[in-house]
Short mmCIF file of C-alpha atoms in Angstrom, two decimals:
data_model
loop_
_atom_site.label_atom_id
_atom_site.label_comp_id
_atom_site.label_asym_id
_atom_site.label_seq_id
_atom_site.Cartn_x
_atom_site.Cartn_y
_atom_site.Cartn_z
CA UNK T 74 -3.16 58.30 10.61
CA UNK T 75 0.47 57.30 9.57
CA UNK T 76 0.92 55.78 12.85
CA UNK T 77 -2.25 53.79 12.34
CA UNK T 78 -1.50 52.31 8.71
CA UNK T 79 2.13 51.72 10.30
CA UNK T 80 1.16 49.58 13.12
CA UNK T 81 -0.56 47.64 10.51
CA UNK T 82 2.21 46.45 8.27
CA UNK T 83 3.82 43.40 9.19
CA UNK T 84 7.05 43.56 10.94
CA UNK T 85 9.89 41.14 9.81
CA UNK T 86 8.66 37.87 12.04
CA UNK T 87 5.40 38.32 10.42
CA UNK T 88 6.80 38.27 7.49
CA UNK T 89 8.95 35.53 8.28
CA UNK T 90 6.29 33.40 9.72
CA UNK T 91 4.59 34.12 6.12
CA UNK T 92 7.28 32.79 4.22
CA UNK T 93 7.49 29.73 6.15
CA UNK T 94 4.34 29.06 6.81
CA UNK T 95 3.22 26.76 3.61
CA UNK T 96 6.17 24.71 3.78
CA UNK T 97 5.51 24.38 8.07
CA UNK T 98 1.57 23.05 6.30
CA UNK T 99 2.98 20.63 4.21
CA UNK T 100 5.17 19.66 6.77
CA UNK T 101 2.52 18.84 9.20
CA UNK T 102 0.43 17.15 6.61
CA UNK T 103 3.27 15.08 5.73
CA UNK T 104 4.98 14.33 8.98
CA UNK T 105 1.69 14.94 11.47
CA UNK T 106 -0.89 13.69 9.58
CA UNK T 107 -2.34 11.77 13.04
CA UNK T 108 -1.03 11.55 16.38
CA UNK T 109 0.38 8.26 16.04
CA UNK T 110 2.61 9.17 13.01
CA UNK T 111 3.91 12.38 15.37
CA UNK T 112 4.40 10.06 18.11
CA UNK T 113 6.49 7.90 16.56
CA UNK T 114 8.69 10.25 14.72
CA UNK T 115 9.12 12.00 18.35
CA UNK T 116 10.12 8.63 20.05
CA UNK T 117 12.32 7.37 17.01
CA UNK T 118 14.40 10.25 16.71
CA UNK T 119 14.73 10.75 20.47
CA UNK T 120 16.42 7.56 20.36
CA UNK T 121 18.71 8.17 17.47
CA UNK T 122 19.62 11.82 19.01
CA UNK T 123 19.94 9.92 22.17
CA UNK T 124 22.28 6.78 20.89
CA UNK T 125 24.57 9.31 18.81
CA UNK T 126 25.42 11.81 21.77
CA UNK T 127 25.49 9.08 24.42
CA UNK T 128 26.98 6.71 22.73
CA UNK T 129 24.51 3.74 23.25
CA UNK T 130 23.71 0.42 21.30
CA UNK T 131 19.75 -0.09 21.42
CA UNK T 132 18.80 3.56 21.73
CA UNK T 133 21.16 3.96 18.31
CA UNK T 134 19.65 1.36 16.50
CA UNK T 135 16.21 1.23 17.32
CA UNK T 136 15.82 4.57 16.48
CA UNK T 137 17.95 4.42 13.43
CA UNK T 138 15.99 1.37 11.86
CA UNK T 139 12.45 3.10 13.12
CA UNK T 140 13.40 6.42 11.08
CA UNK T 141 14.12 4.34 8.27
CA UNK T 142 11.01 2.80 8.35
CA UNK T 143 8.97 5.74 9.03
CA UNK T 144 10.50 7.52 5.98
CA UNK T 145 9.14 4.87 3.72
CA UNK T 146 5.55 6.78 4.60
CA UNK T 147 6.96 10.40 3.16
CA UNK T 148 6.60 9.43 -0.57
CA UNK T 149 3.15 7.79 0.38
CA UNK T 150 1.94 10.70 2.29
CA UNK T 151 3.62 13.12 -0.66
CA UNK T 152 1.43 10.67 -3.18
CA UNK T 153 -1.59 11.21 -1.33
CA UNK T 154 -1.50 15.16 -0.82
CA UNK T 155 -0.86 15.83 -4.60
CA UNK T 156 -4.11 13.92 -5.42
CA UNK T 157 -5.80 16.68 -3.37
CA UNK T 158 -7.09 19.60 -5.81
CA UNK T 159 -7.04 21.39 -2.42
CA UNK T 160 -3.30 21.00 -2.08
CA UNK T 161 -2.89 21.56 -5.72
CA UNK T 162 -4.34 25.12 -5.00
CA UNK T 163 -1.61 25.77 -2.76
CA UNK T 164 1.05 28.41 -4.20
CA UNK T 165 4.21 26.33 -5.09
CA UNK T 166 3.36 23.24 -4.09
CA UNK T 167 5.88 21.19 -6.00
CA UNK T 168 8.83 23.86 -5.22
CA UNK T 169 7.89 23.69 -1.20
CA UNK T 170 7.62 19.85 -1.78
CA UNK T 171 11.45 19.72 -3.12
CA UNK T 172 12.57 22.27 -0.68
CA UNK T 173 11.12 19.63 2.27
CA UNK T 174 12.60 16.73 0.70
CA UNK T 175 15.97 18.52 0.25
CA UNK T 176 15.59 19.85 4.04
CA UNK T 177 15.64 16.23 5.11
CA UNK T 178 18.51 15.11 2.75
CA UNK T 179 20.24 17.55 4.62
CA UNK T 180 19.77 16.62 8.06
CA UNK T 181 20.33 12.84 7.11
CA UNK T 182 24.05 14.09 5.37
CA UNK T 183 24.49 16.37 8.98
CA UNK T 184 23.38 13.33 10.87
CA UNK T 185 25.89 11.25 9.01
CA UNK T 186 28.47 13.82 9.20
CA UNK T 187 28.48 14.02 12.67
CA UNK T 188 28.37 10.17 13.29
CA UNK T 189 31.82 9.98 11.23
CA UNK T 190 33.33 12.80 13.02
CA UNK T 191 33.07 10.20 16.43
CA UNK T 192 34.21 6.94 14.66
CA UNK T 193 37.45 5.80 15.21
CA UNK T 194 37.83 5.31 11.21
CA UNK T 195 36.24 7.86 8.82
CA UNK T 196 34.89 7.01 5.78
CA UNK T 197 33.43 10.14 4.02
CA UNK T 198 31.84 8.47 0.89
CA UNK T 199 29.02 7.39 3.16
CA UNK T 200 27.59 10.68 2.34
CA UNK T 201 26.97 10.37 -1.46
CA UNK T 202 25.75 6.95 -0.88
CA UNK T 203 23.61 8.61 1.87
CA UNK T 204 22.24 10.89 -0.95
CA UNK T 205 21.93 8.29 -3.55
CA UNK T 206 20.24 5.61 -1.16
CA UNK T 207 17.27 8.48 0.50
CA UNK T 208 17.16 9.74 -3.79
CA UNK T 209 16.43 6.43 -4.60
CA UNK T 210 13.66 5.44 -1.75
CA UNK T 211 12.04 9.36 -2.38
CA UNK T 212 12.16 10.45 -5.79
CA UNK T 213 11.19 7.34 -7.65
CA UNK T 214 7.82 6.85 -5.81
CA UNK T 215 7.43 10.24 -5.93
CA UNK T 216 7.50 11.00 -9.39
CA UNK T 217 5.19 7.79 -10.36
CA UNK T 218 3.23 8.11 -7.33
CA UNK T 219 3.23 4.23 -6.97
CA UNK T 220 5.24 2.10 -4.44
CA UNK T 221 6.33 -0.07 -7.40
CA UNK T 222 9.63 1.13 -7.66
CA UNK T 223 10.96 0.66 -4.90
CA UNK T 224 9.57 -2.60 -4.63
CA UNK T 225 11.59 -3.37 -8.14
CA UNK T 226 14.80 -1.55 -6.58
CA UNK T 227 14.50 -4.00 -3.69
CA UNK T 228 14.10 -6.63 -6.06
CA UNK T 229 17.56 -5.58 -8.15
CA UNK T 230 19.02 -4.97 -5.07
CA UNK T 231 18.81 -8.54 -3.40
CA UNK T 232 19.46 -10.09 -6.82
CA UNK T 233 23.20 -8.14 -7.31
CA UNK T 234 23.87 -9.22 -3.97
CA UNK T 235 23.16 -13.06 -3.72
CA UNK T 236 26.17 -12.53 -6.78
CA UNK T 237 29.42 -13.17 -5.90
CA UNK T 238 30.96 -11.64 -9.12
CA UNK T 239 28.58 -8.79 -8.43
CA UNK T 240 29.65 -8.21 -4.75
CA UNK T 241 32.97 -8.26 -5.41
CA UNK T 242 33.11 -5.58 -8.54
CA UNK T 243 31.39 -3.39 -5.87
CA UNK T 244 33.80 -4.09 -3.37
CA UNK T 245 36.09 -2.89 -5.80
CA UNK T 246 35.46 -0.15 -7.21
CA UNK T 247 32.83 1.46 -4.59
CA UNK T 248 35.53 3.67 -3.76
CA UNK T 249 36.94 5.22 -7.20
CA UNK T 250 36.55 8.56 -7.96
CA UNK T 251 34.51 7.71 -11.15
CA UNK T 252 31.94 5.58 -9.15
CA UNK T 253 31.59 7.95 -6.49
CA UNK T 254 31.10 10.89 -9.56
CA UNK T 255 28.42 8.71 -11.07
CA UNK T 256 26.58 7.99 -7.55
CA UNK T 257 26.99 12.11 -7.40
CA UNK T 258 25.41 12.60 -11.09
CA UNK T 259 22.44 9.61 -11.00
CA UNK T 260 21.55 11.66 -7.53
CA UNK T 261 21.72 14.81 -9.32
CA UNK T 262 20.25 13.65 -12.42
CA UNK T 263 17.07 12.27 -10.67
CA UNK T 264 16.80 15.36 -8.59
CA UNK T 265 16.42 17.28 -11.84
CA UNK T 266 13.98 15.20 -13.33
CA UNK T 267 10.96 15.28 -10.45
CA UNK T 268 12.21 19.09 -10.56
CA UNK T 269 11.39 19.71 -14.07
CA UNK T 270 8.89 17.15 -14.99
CA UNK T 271 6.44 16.23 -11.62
CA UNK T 272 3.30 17.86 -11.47
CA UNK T 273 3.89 19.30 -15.14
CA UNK T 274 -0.03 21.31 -15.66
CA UNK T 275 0.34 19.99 -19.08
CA UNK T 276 0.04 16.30 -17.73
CA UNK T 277 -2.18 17.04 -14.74
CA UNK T 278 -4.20 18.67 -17.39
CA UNK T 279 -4.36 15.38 -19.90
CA UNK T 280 -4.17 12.78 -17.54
CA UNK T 281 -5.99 14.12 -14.45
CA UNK T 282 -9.51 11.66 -14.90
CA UNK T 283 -8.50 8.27 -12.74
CA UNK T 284 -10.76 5.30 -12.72
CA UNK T 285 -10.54 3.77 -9.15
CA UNK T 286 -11.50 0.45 -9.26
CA UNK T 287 -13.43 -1.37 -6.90
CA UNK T 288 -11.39 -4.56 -7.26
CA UNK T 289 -8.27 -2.76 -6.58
CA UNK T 290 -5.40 -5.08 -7.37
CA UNK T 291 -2.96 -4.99 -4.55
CA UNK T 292 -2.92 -1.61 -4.50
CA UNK T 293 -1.80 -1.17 -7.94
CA UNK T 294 -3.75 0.61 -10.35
CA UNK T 295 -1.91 -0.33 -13.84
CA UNK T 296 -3.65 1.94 -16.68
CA UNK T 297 -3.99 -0.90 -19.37
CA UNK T 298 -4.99 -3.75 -16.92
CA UNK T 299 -7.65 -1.56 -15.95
CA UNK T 300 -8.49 -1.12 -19.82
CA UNK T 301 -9.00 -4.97 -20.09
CA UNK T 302 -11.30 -5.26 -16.92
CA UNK T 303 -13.56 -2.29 -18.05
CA UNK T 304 -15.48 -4.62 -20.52
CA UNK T 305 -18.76 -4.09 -18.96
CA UNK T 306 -21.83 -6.52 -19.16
CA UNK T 307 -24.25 -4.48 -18.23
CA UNK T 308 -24.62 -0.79 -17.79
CA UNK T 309 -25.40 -0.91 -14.02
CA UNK T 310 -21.52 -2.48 -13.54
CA UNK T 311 -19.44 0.65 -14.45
CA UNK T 312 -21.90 2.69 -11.60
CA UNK T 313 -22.43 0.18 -8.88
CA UNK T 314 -19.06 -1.30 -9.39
CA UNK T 315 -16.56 1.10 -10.70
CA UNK T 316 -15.47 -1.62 -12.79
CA UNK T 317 -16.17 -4.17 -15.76
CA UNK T 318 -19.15 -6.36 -14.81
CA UNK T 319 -18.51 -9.23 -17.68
CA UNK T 320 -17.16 -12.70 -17.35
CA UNK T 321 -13.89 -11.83 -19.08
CA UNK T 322 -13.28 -8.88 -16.55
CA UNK T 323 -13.63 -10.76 -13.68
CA UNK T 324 -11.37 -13.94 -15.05
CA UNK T 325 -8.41 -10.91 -15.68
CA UNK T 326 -9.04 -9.73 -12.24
CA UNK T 327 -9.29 -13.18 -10.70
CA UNK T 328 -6.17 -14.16 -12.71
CA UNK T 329 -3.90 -11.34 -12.14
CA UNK T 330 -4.73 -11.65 -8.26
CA UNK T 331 -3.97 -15.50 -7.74
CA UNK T 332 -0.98 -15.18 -9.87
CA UNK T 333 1.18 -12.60 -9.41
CA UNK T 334 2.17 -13.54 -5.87
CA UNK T 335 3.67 -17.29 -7.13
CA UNK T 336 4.62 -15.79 -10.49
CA UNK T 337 6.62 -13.25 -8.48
CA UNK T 338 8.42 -15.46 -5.56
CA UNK T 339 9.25 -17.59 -8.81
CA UNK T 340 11.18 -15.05 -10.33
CA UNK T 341 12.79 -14.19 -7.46
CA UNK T 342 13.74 -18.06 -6.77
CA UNK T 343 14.93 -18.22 -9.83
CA UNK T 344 16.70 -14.55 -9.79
CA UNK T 345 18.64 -15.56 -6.38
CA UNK T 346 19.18 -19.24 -7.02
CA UNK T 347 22.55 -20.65 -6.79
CA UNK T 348 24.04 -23.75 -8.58
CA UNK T 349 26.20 -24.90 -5.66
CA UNK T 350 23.30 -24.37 -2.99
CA UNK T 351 20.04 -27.22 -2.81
CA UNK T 352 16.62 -26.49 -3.52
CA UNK T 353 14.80 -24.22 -1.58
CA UNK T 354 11.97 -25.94 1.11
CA UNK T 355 9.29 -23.06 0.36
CA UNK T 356 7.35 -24.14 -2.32
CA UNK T 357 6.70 -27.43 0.50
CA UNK T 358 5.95 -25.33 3.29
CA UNK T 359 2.30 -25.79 4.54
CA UNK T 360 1.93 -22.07 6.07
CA UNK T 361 3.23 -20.75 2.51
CA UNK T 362 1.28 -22.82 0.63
CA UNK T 363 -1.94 -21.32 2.30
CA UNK T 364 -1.25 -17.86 2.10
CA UNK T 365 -0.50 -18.05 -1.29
CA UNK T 366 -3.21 -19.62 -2.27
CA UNK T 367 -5.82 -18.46 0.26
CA UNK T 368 -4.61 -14.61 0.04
CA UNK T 369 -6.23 -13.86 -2.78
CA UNK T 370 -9.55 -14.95 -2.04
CA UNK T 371 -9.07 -12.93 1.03
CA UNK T 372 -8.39 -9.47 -1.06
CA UNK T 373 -11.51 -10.16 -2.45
CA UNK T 374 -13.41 -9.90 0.47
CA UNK T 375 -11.85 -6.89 1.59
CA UNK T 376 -12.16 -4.83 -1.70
CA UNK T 377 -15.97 -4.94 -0.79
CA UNK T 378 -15.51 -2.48 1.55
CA UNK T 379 -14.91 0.23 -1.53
CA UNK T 380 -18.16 -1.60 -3.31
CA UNK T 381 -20.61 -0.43 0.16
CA UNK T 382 -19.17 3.14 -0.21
CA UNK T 383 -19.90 2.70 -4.32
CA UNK T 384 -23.68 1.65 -3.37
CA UNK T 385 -24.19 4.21 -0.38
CA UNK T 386 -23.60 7.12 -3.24
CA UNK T 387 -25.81 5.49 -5.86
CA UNK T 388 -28.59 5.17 -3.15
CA UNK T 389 -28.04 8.88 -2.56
CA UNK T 390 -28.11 10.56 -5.83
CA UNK T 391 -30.17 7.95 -7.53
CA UNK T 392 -33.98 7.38 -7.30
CA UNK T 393 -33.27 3.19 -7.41
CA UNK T 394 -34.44 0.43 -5.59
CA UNK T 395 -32.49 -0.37 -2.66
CA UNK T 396 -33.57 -4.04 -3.23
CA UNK T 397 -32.51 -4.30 -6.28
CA UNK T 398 -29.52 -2.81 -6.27
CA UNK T 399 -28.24 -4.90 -3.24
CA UNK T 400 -29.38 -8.10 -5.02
CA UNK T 401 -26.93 -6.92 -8.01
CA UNK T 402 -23.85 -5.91 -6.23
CA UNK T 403 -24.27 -9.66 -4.42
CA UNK T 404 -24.25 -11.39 -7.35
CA UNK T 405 -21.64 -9.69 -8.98
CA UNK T 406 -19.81 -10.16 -5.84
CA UNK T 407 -20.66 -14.31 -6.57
CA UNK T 408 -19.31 -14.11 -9.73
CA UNK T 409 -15.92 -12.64 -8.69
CA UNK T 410 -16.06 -15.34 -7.12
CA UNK T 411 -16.33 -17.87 -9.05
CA UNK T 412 -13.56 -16.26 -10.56
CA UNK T 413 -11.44 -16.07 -8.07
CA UNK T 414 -12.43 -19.67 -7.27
CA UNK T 415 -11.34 -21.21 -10.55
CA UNK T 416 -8.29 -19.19 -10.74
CA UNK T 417 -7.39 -20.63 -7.45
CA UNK T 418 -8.39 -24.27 -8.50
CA UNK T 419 -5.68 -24.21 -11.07
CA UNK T 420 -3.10 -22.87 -8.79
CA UNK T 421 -3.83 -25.76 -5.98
CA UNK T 422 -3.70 -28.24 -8.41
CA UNK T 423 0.05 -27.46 -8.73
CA UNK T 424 0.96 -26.79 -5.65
CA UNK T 425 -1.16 -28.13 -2.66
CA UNK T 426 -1.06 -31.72 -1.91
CA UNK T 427 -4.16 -33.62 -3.61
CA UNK T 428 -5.86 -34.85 -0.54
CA UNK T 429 -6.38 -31.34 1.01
CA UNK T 430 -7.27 -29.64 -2.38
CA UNK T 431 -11.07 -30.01 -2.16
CA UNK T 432 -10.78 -29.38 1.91
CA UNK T 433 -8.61 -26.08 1.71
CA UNK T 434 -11.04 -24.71 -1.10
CA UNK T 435 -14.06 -25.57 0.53
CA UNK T 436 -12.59 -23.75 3.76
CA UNK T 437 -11.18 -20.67 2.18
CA UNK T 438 -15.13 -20.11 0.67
CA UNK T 439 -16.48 -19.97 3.75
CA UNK T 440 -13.87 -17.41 4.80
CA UNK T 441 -14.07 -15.48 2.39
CA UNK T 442 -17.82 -15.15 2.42
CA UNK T 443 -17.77 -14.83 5.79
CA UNK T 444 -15.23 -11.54 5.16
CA UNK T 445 -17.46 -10.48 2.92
CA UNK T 446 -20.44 -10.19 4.98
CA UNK T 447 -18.62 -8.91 8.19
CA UNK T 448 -17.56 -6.09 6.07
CA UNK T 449 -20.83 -5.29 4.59
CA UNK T 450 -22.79 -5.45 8.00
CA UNK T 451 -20.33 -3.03 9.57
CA UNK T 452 -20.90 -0.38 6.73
CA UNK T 453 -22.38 1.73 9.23
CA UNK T 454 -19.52 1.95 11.67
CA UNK T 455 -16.45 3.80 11.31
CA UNK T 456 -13.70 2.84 8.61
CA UNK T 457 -10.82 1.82 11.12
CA UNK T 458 -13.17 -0.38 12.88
CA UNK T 459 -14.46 -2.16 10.30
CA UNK T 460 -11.10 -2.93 9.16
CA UNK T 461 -9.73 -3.52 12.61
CA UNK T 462 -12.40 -6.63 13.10
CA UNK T 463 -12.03 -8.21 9.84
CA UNK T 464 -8.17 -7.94 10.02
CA UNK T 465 -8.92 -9.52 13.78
CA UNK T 466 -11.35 -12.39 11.83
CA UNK T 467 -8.50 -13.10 9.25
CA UNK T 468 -6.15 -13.83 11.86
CA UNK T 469 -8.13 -16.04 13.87
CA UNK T 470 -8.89 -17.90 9.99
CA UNK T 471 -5.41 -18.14 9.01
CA UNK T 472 -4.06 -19.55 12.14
CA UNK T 473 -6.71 -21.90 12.49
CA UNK T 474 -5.38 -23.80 9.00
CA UNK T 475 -2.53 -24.60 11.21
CA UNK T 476 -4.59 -26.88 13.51
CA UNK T 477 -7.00 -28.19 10.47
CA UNK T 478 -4.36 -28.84 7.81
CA UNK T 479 -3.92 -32.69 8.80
CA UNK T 480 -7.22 -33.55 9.29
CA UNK T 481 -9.34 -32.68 5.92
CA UNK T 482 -12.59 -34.16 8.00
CA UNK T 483 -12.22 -31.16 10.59
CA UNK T 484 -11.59 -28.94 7.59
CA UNK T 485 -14.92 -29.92 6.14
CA UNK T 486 -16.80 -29.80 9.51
CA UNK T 487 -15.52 -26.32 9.91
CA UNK T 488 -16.14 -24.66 5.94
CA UNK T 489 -19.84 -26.32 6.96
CA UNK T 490 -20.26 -24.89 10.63
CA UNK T 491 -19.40 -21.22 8.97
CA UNK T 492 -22.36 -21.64 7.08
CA UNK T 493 -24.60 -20.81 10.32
CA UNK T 494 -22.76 -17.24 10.88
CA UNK T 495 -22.07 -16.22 6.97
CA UNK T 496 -26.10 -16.60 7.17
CA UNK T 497 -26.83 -14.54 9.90
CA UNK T 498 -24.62 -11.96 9.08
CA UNK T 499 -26.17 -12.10 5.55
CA UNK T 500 -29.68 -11.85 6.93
CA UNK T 501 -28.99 -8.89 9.62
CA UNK T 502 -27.03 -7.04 7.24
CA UNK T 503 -29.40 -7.21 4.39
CA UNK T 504 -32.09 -5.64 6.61
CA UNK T 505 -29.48 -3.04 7.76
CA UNK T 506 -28.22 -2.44 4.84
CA UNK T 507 -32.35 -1.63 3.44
CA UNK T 508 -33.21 0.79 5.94
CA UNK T 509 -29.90 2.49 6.98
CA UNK T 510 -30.05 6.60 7.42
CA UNK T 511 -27.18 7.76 5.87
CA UNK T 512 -27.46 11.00 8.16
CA UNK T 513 -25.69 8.39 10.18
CA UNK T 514 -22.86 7.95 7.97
CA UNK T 515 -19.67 10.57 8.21
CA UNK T 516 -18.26 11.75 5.08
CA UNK T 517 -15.23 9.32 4.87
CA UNK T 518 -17.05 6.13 4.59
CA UNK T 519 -19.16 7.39 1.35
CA UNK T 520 -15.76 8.61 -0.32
#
């Protein structure tokens, strides 16, 4: 019987396995999520192990700038597991999640090490600035779980370098012991702030209710914008919507879409503008011009794909009419825009050329409605392929200003012969949309 219960026990590589197996999960979830994402790490650091031991160009830098790129999906992927509950269940999940990140800092600092060790000339502060540089892209995101600031570290970034005063105080002083001591201590510093304060229960406990909207602003769900657009009109909006039905929500929505794109290049312009150098041409550029003013119209269209998952789950768990509830999300979707149109209006009339201000409006309608119902007659097929051929359709729309920007005739002719399709595709997926069987339907496109 002893030998029984002792065959039992796990030997030492069970128990190793054991200890390594939640961090080996997170791992996968983080690095493996989908065969694409593991095929790409596998290529892209082939080609950086390949370019450091053989000493080749392309391999080197292909795979260095593809590992770089592909790390900017960590914090994302990080973001998106510790929304899970299910991950949240998983025994020191925030420790395993700092003892991954740290496992990477470390192979980035051996990685460096060893590229220093076969240069001619070593220079050994790369690895603090190594540190400081992956602490800055990681930890930040991390501990907001938004992409925001990195985007405003890219931002401060560009800005201290189109300085000359700025550039050369760095070139300076990057090397002084008391720099390199506070790169060391801001590293440090942030390290012990996601450590101590990320995931607190206290705040996951106060703050865990989110309101996803449907009109999801560029990503960016900002607490008190979303506070402003709640104002509801009616009290089917905050269901069928998941946001603000009323007037004044959908002119903050509309406004904060069509502007923060110019409002944003603006500051930049002004941010990176130099006295000695002329005027920059983009503000006259026709392809510039269009996205910026045709974009937003655009994201409107797309967010519709959250409002058919929003109005598959009320036609499951409520005893509604179909009809009816259809005929409200479509004209709450024709007050958006409205919205959006009058936002964008105001935003031509300062920027686009007076002659094709009526045309490019009229044309960006039609695409946009013509979005709108693509997405909305593909509810019933997968998520990725819905996307896939409106991001195909928006393509085709965009380059086609190109060709229809100097004649505002052809523009016309064209916002009128989209009429004939945006109907159809109304029509057919109207009558889909009435009689679908959501035993059809996989899980992922009601969530």
């Amino acid at each position: 019987m002893t030998k029984v219960l002792s065959t039992a026990l796990p030997g030492r590589s069970l128990e190793f396995n054991l200890m390594w197996q939640p961090l080996l999960a997170i791992a996968q979830a983080i690095f493996l999520s989908n065969r694409w994402f593991a095929l790409a790490w596998l290529v892209s650091s082939s080609l950086f192990i390949i370019g450091i031991f053989s000493k080749a160009g392309w391999p080197l830098i292909f795979g260095g700038f593809t590992l770089l790129g592909l790390h900017l999906s960590i914090p994302i992927q990080i973001n998106h597991l510790s929304r899970k509950k299910s991950w949240l269940l998983l025994p020191d999940f925030k420790p395993l999640i700092l003892k991954l990140l740290l496992l990477i800092l470390t192979l980035w600092l051996i990685l460096v090490a060893l590229l220093q060790l076969k240069a001619s000339s070593q220079h050994w502060i790369a690895l603090p600035y190594t540190a400081l540089v992956f602490s800055l892209v990681m930890l930040p995101t991390i501990y907001v779980r938004h992409l925001w600031p990195l985007l405003a570290e890219l931002v401060l970034f560009i800005t201290a370098l189109s300085h000359t005063e700025t550039k050369s105080w760095l070139a300076m002083h990057f090397s002084t012991p008391w720099f390199i001591g506070a790169i060391i201590a801001t590293s440090l510093l942030m390290w012990g702030l996601v450590a101590l304060c990320w995931l607190h229960p206290a705040q996951r406990a106060n703050s865990e209710v989110k309101h996803t909207s449907v009109f999801a602003l560029y990503g960016i769900e900002i607490p008190w914008l979303q506070r402003i657009t709640r104002s509801a009109g009616s009290l089917e909006g905050t269901l069928l919507l998941g946001d603000g039905d009323s007037w004044l929500a959908s002119l903050v929505r509309a406004s904060w879409a069509t502007w923060l794109a110019p409002a944003t290049f603006w500051l930049i312009g002004v941010l990176l503008h130099d006295s000695d150098q002329p005027q920059s041409r983009l503000w006259t550029a026709q392809t510039f011009l269009v996205l910026l003013v045709l974009c937003p119209l655009f994201t409107l269209s797309a967010q519709q794909q959250k409002s058919t998952q929003r109005l598959a789950r009320c036609w499951l768990f409520t005893n509604g009419s179909r009809q009816a509830m259809y005929g409200f999300v479509e004209r709450k979707f024709y007050q958006e825009l409205a919205a959006y149109l009058m936002m964008t209006l105001i935003l031509m009339l300062l920027l686009v050329p007076l002659p094709m201000i009526m045309p490019l409006l009229c044309y960006g309608t039609s695409a946009t409605l013509l979005l709108c119902y693509l997405i909305f007659t593909l509810a019933g097929r997968t998520f990725w392929w819905s996307i896939s051929a409106n991001l195909l359709l928006l393509i085709g729309l965009l380059v086609a200003v190109d060709f229809l920007w100097e004649d505002s005739k052809l523009m016309y002719l064209t916002s009128l012969a989209l009429v004939l399709p945006i109907y159809s595709l109304r029509r057919y997926g109207k009558a889909f949309w009435l009689k679908l069987d959501y035993a059809q339907l996989k899980p992922r496109q009601l969530l």
